[in-house]
Structure formats: structure tokens, C-alpha cells
Amino acid sequence: MNQKDKMEAIISLCKRRGFVFQGSEIYGGLAGTYDYGPLGSLLKNNIRDSWIKTFVHDVDNMFLVDAAILMNQRVWQATGHVDSFIDPLVDDVVTKKRYRADHLLEEHGIDANVMTVEEMTAIIQEKGIKSPDGNALGPVRKFNMMLETKVGAMEDSSATSYLRPETAQGIFVNYKNVLDSMSPKLPFGIAQVGKAFRNEITPRDFTFRLREFEQMEIEYFFHPEQPWEAMFDMWLEKQKAWLGSIGVPAETLHAYEHPDTARAFYSKKTVDFEFEFPFGTKELTGLAHRTDYDLGKHAEWSGQKLTYFDEEQKKHVVPHVLEPTVGLDRAFLAVLTSAYREEGEGENARTYLAFPKHVAPALCAVSPLLKNKPELVAKAREVYAMLKQEFGRVMWDDNANIGKRYRRQDEIGTPFCVTIDFETLEGENAGTVTVRMRDDASQKRVAISDLISFLK
Ligand code: GAP
């Protein structure tokens, strides 16, 4: 199966089985937005929980915050987002459709990473590059990606706010609050998971490039004199190990270090993990050394002291930061595409999602072999209640016949199906159930009394 077909099959499975729907679908959609359905929400939540466990609970001196999406407009003036959070935009002069100029150039093998808009315009003219519809392109312009809104009843400029384009600034503006309330010693981190918004010129590739998405970010503050290289490598390894734990194989990840010319001027080093998505190898995570740029700017604009008192040196310092970041929607897509399997032919053909157990929307499904046999249903309900109480992520499934149930549970990535059959009720196998394994379709009889430890 080629990669394009694979992507189409995944998108169709997502809709058919309740993982992801087009945003505002009954009104024809809204570009760059997707809604997560019942199973997609559970999968996304499990990925988020796993990130919080790995990057917050399992790390010393890590503090989670949940800042407001709407922030004082001066936050974004201070960081430079108002002036320079821009993408290069170009119009098709005939259809008026808009494109990312750097993406069009990339499709012609030209790396526009470090080019100014004037340079992009010149190269488009020189090479006679046309729009995807074959028309001439206008001059390349700067387009600010922040989504502006008004807060309160006043309509003047003081009411201007923005839907935050990154969660990171909600962390920096709370640096002092966390320091004052938790009294951490350097190095320490502040983590945040939440929505971010960017008015992307060309949202595309399913949940890869969205206008509304979710980020999971950390700012890890350390003493400016502390050597940072080993710490940087540690975070890089941690990101890779976490991706591995949620089912994204290391061999599908490629570290990309931003060259000096393409890096933000304040960053000492930036390394992304790019993942082999079916539509190309593209950015999944980032890790940046942001120096003291953000704290410095917020101190300057807010007039507040955003320093740290070093007891040993008896002086105030401005910490530097390392910033590991990942988009939750991209992680979701990487997990989904890594888990997707098709095997067998004809009647034996099956599709399954080989999610690791802790990220699968349901750990197991419980079924009576036949739903019109009250004695089977009663026993199955008992087993279901027991497992549900223990694991929570347990599904009741009595739709259609057992073969179809297995196919459906395979498609939604449920690792185990537990079936209560006649043998459960009497005979030498009384008190046992059939457990069917998703990955190799094998079956095993397990005593109900051993079921919880078996599934664990
Ligand atoms: N605070 C740093 C920052 O925001 P970024 O590389 O612009 O850096 C971080 O974004 C991560 O957020 C990316 O690695 C990506 O996973 C995710 N992301 C960025 N833009 C996105 C979009 N339009 N749709 C979905 N995810 C996005």
C-alpha cells in the first residue's frame, strides 16, 4: 500500500470509528479545525496523561501550570510576536488563492528558510514559478499568524487580545508566581498542556497543520553559568524515549538541528525530531535553548524583577531555559500512523491498530458469545463490571457476531477481547473465558479469577 492510500485509509477509519471528525462538519467544515470523537478523545487523553506522567510526575522539580489562553496584549508585544510571528504569503493573481511561499519554493527544491520576502519574490519571478493552478503569483508578503480578538465591551485598541500562538508564554509570565509559591531551586521546570492557535495560511495534512491545536511544553530553567550541553542531550533522549513508549519507533524519527542561519537569533541550539508521516518526513517535536530571551523581554516590558537569587553566589541571576515542546495533535497522528496495520487477504484480511496497551482507547472489550442468551449476558455483565471497576477503559460490545466484533475491536486498537461462552458456565472449563489477542489474533482460556492479573 502506498503512503497516500495509507493516509486515506487512516482518515476514513478515523471518521468511521469515531476518532476524528472534520470541525463543524454539518456546516461544511472550518478549515484547519478537527473534532476528536469518542475514541479519539480517549486516545488523545491517554497520550496527554502519558506525557504528564513522563515529563511532570517522573521529573524532580517540575511544576504544571494551566494558564489562560487570553493574555494581556503586551505579552505578545514583549516577545516580538506582534511584529514578527509571520509566515510568507503569496497570492495566485487569478484565483486569489493564498499559499505559503516557502512551501511552494520547497516543492521546487528551493530552501527558503533564511530568505526574506523580497528574495522569495525575486526567485519566484526569476524561475517563473506558478501557483498549483498554473497561474502567475504576486509579490510575497508577510502575514501575521496570530488570531486577534477583542476582550470586553470596549472596541478600542486596549481591548485587543490574541488567542495564544504557543503555550510557552503562559509559562514565562508565571515564572515569578511559581518561584514565589513553590520556592524551587535551579534547575527547575514549568510545564503546560493546552490549546494554541495560529492562522495558518494553508492548513493541511489532516491533524498535522491546524489552526487550533494543542501543545505540551516545558520551560526548564537553569543557572546561566551551568553547562547545558549534557542537559540538552538528556531532554532529547527523553523526548525520543517517550515517543517510543507511546508507539512511535525510534527508526522513524530523525533529529534535525537547525543551522545557525535558520535559528531564532536568541537560540543557542535547536533540534527537532522529524517523523516519517505518510505525507513526508516532518516536524513532530522541538527542543530549543532559548537563553534568557523571554524572561529578559518580560522583565523589560512588565517592569518586574524576573530573576533568581543564587544563595551560594549571593547574587541575582536571570536563568536560561531549555524548551522541549511537542504538538499533541501531531503526536496523536504519529501514534496512529505508527500503529496502523493491514494483513491477510480476502476473508482473512484485517486492519488493526497496534497501540501500546496504555494508550489504546479501551484496554479490553467484553462480550457474551450470543446476546439472546440471558445466562451468557448476565455472566458477561458480571465480568464487565469487575474489569470496568479495575481498569475503567473497558468496553461492552454485543453488536453483530463475534467475528465482526473482533474486526471492529482490531480497528479501534483494543488489545484484548474477553468473550463469555457456554464453557464459562459449565463443564471442565467452567469459570474461564476466552481472551483473544489483537496483535496475533491468538486465543487463550483464562480463569475469571486470574483475568485482572492476566490483563495487567
Ligand atoms: N514554544 C515553541 C513553539 O511553539 P513551534 O515549533 O512553533 O515551537 C511547537 O511549535 C510544536 O507545536 C511543534 O513541534 C508541533 O508539534 C506543534 N505545532 C506547531 N504548529 C502547529 C500547527 N499549526 N498544527 C499542529 N501542531 C502544531
CSV table of N, CA, C and O in Angstrom, one decimal, residues 131 241 294:
chain,number,residue,atom,x,y,z
A,131,SER,N,1.5,29.1,-9.5
A,131,SER,CA,0.7,28.6,-8.4
A,131,SER,C,0.3,27.1,-8.8
A,131,SER,O,0.5,26.8,-10.0
A,241,ALA,N,12.6,8.7,24.0
A,241,ALA,CA,12.2,7.5,24.8
A,241,ALA,C,10.6,7.6,25.0
A,241,ALA,O,9.9,6.6,24.9
A,294,ASP,N,13.3,35.3,26.8
A,294,ASP,CA,11.9,35.5,27.2
A,294,ASP,C,11.8,36.2,28.5
A,294,ASP,O,11.0,37.2,28.6
